[in-house]
Each structure stands twice: as C-alpha cells, then as structure tokens.
Amino acid sequence: MVRVRRFTLGFTLGSSLKAGLGAIFGSLEKRLLGAVLLIVACTCALQVISQDRAYKLRVESEELREAATNTEHAEQLVKLVAQFRLATHLYLSPASASETSSSEAGRADGEMTDVAIRIGEQINALRASGMELYGLQQDIAVLADIDQHVATIAEVRANPTSGRAERSAIDERNAQMASLAAAIEAKASADRDGAYDQLSRSSDNWQMLVVGAGTVTIAFALLILIDLLRNILPALRRMHVALRRLAQGDLDFEVGDFRLRELKALSGSLETFRRNAQAVKNLAFTDPSTGLPNRRAFIERTAQKLAGGDGESFLVMLGDIDRFKHVNDDYGHAVGDRLVKLIGERMGALLGDQAIVARTGGDEFAICVPLAGRAAATLGTDLVTAMRDPFDLDDYTVAISVSLGLVETKGVEAGGAHAEPDVNALINQADLALYAAKNGGRNRATRFTADLEEERELSRALERDLALALDEGQLRMVYQPIHSMTGGEDEVEALVRWQHPLLGEISPARFIPAAERSGLMVQLGYWIVQRALDDLSRWPHLSMSINLSPLQLQQEGFVGFLMDCCRSHAITPQRVILEVTESLSIERNTRALMTLNLLRNAGFRIALDDFGTGYSSLCMMKTFKFDRLKLDRSLITDLGKDPTSQAVFDAAVTMALRIGAEVVAEGISDEGLVDPVRSAGCTHVQGYHYSRPIEAEAVDGYYEAGPTADRKSDRKVA
Ligand code: C2E
Ligand code: MG
Ligand code: MG
C-alpha cells in the first residue's frame, strides 16, 4: 500500500515536473526568457563573488603586509638585543672598567643607551602594529622596561663593590631579552607565514570560484546555443518553409507538428488556412456537378503531365455532346447533368488512370491521354463508338453521340531546352478539329491539320471585313431562276455575293456563317431583303425566293419589317417565298416557329431548304406546314446511277406531295437529271443546267428569251 502510494506520489511528482518543464520548455518565449535570465543570474553571481573575494583579498594582503613589517621589526629587535648584550658586556667588562677613560666609558654607555632606545622603538612599533605581544610566555616588561635595566647596568658599573651576583643578574636579564626577542621574531614570522598562506588560499579559492561560475555560465550559454541550433532554428526553418510554400500557392503538404507552443499555435492556424485554401482551390478546380476537373484544372494538370512527359506522345481531345440541348429540353437539366457525369465516367473508364478527363463547359469535355503506342485516330474513333451505347439514367435510357477534335503532341524531353507546353494552343487546335467534326456531320473524331487553322484565320478575317463590305458596297445580289415543271409562274432565288477586294468572290456558304458568328447577320439580312425586294419590284411577272438565316427569324420586329418592305415596294407577300434551312430546329424554337406562322398567315410562302441534309427534317415537317420543300443537291447528284438514291429521292418527293407541298429539285446540273426528277413528280427545278445565278440586270433578258421549262441558260452568269 505504502509502495503504491509512493509510486503514485512519484508518478504525480514526475508528471507535474514534466508538465512544469513542458510549460517552460514548450514555450519559445519562456525558453528564451529563462535562458537570458539564467545567463544574467550567472553573470551577477560571478560579479558578486568577484567583488566579495576582491575585498577579502585586499584585507588579507594588508594583513600580510603588516605581518611582514612586524617580522622586519622583530628581526631588527633580535639584532638590537644582540647588540645590546654585546654593548652591556663591553661596558661591564673589568678591562673596560679599569682602563678606559671616562670618555670611553661615556661612549660605551652611550652606545648601550642608544641600542636600548632603538629596542624601545621597535617594541613600540610592534605594539603600534597591534601585534599580540602579551600572549608570549616571557613578560614583555623584560624588554619594555629596558631603561631601568640600563640604569641598573650603569649602577653596577659605577659601583665597584658590586659583585658577581649583580653581573649575573644583568646577564640573565639580557638572556631573557634575547629569548623574548627571538620569541617575538618567531611569532611575527609565523604570523607572516599564516597571512601569506591565507592570502594564497583565498586567491586559489577566488580563482576556483571564478572558473566555476564562468564554466557554469559558459555551459548554460552553450546549452542555449545547442538548443537554438538543434531545436529552435530547425523548427523556425520548418515554419519558414511551410509559410513560403503557402505563399507560393503550394497546398499539397501538411504544415506539421511543432513542440514550441507559439509555433504550435501558428502551425494550427496555418494548417486550417491551408485546408481552407485547398478546399477553395478544389472548388475552383472541380466541376461541381460531375466532380471532374474543370477547364483550369485541365490546363494545369495537362501542362504538368506534358512537362514530365519526356518525349512521350499524348493525345489532347475536345469532345462535345451532339445536340445536347435536345437532351436538356426533352428530359430536363437534372437528367442532362447526370448524363454528362455518366459520359465523363465512361470516358475515364475507357481511357484509364493515366488520362485526364475534364468537363470544360456545359456539354464539352477536354481529355489528355498518353498514346502509349496507339494511333490517335483509332483512340478517337474508339471513344466516339463507346459513347454511342445508350446511357441508363434509371427512368430513361438516353442515346447520344459525341464529336471529337484531336490533336497530337509530345511531352517535354527530359533535359531538353523545351519551352513550357502551351496547353491553351493545343485546346485551340483541338477546338478547330472539333468544329470540323461538327461540320462534317458530327458523331466522329477529326484530327487537327494546319488547313483548319488557315480556315479559322480566314473566317476571322471574313468576320472582321464583313462590316466594311456592307458599308463599301462590296455585296450584291444575284438571282438563280427556278423553273416550274407544271407551267406555273416564273421565279428566281435571291443569292448574295461578296466581292472581297483581296480575296475575290467569297461564297455565301462561307460568309453567312461568319456573319452569324459575328452578330452581323441581322444587319446583313435586312440589307438582303431590301435589295432583293427592290429588284423584285422591277419584275412584276416574277416571284422570288429569299433565304433567311435562323437568326433573322428570332429577330424582334422581323415580320413587321418584311411587311413594311413589301408594302413600300408594292409587292404582295404571295410573290415572296421565304427559305429556311434545316439547321433551324423550329420544333424546339418557339419564337422562330411563331415568326414562321405569322409570316405564313401574312401570305408569304415558306420553303424548307436543303431538305435531306439534316436529321430533323421529318420532325420539322410535322411541326410546321411548309409550302415547299427544296430537295438538297446531295439527294439528286446520283440519280439515274444508283437505284438506292432514286428510291430515297422518290420517297422524299412522295412525302412532300402527300402533305401538299411543292417540291423543288435543287442542283440540276446536267440534262441526265431532268427526266428522273420530272418522273418522280417534282414541281420545280433549279440548277446550272437551266441557269447559273445571274446578275440583276440580266434577269429581264433571261425571261424575255422565251419558254423556260427545259432550257439551259446562255445568259450572262454571275
Ligand atoms: P441554297 O439556298 O441552297 O442555294 C443554292 C446554292 O446552290 C447556291 O449556292 C447555288 O449557286 C448553288 N447551285 C444551284 N444550282 C447548282 C448546281 O446545279 N450545281 C451546283 N454545284 N450548285 C448549284 P450559293 O449561291 O453559293 O449559296 C450557298 C448557300 O448560301 C445557299 O444555299 C444559302 O443557304 C446560302 N445563301 C445564299 N444567299 C443567301 C442569302 O441571301 N441569305 C441567306 N440567309 N443565305 C444565303
Ligand atoms: Mg436557298
Ligand atoms: Mg438549297
């Protein structure tokens, strides 16, 4: 029990000592303060000890000096007493007493007296120095009363009767004096030796104390230095490294643990800051709905991957879900988001761990994958194929397709003098390839080529120059006749032309999309309508087809503008056929659909142009009752050569006729196409076989030339 208590007590003491030490040594401030205080205390102690010892040494030196003086006096005393004895002896010797004259006797007496006086002086000096004389065995009076002794000696000499006994007494007294002087000298010497010993002991002590205190101070200073070098400075250095990494935006590390309380507190705050910054960074680098990296993260990670790629081949791809808007419109955005997530997951699963799959826009993905010996085109096609499998979204099964733009690149060679990989440039190139994939019919992977870049440059130049073209009259309208197979009215289609001062004539198929992209389409559309109707007002016997861009149909006030234009040119809307293309998905565009209905109600006829090139033609037919279908050239080119083309063409014509629409066969470029088109039942024909587009001033002449139905143009062509 007692042992247990002792143990508990020991443990408690141990832990409280540890806690106490921890409180002191765990704090940088206390540690440094304690160290400084310790050094100050040691220095003060050294100072106090030095002062005290210096004082004592001074006292002891003084004592030694006095003891030495006393010793000199004592030695002098011994010598004087010996002289005195000799002088006494001479003075009292019988020869001296008998032979000497009174003057000699006087000299001996004088010498003795003189020595006696000097003995008295030495005694006084010894007494004055405070030397302990009375402690001697012999009575000091033996020396102190020397004047009486001298008187006694003089009496004995003067008294011839004095006998042997008196002389013996004098000798004995002299002997006592000699013995006392010797004792005094011995004592003085002993005192001097004692004082000397004391002084040397004290100085030794002083030296030891100074060395001891100095050693302790130096030991403390060294301990502090070691602590500083081994514990404090490395901790500060670690903290500095952590701060520097944070300042550089590097968040992929842990600030770590610090034992010093101040650094511990700071490291805690820094770690919290780092985690928060990391979370913010993650948010800034992650697409929230799919959890995939976003565009920024893609650029950063791809740059890192390429930088460490060591000459390896990589494929950068931009992917776009074809007609994703339809998915959103049909199933809602929540389903759209889930679909995008599943697409991203499928892409990741197919391409493997080494691939970076990022969502860079609503329906846009960016991918970077090491080729690892595979062909870029094969990888792209595999990905496109894999995306065609329907996606299971619990309530729905959705099938989509994707278009991909591919660009190959190489990782930076290790040790090579390569510039930083320009991921943005790669994305731009992949984007061009993606654009080409979309234009090429979607659902495919297209590789980047230098031509695409030139194409993009050109279309940018077109966008730039188009505004000027409008102002400077570089645009004009030409007209291509459309012939009725049933003896109906004469017609022309208005087609715009751009005579670029440097590039020559540019096809509307190129600059109309450029106008749509640059926002100039509406302005251009107004100009076209005005110009065309202006010309039509001079041809009262003709009808005219005018092509409309989908953007014009969405333009506010377009119906009113068209009506006003017709009215001001005295043209009835029935003479105007408005052509819209399949690229306009009116079934999803309520505004465009409304505009078409308004126009139709106002009397304009509406034609669906380029029928057979898109996917939604049939849908459009259901949504809106078109007055006319213009079958695309691609449906006609192979007629007569290929039975399948004929079957498709026949079906399209039959369908159009069944819904009561006129059918125009576009692109009749040679005689051989006329019969198949006629026998299929087309109501109108248009093509180079009849006439190329002609200048406005040639239109009247063209129609004046006579019957038109099956005639090739020999008029001025545009
Ligand atoms: P589109 O409306 O289908 O016009 C027919 C295009 O086919 C015209 O090309 C015409 O010159 C061409 N073409 C006619 N017959 C033949 C033929 O026998 N063989 C061949 N190879 N081509 C033939 P163009 O004038 O270059 O116009 C191209 C497209 O640009 C037009 O196709 C139309 O979509 C658009 N476009 C033209 N003018 C305008 C316009 O004023 N406004 C709008 N919005 N689009 C226009
Ligand atoms: Mg047309
Ligand atoms: Mg067409």
PDB file of C-alpha atoms in Angstrom, residues 82 166 209 346 436 460 517 550 643:
ATOM      1  CA  ALA A  82      72.253  41.036  20.485  1.00  0.00           C
ATOM      2  CA  GLU A 166      74.675  41.559  40.125  1.00  0.00           C
ATOM      3  CA  LEU A 209      35.031  30.255  -7.868  1.00  0.00           C
ATOM      4  CA  ARG A 346     -17.412   6.209 -69.246  1.00  0.00           C
ATOM      5  CA  ALA A 436     -14.565  20.446 -88.335  1.00  0.00           C
ATOM      6  CA  ARG A 460     -11.920  35.503 -88.622  1.00  0.00           C
ATOM      7  CA  ARG A 517     -20.983  34.278 -85.587  1.00  0.00           C
ATOM      8  CA  PRO A 550     -32.383  31.326 -88.354  1.00  0.00           C
ATOM      9  CA  PRO A 643     -31.183   2.707-107.519  1.00  0.00           C
TER      10      PRO A 643
END
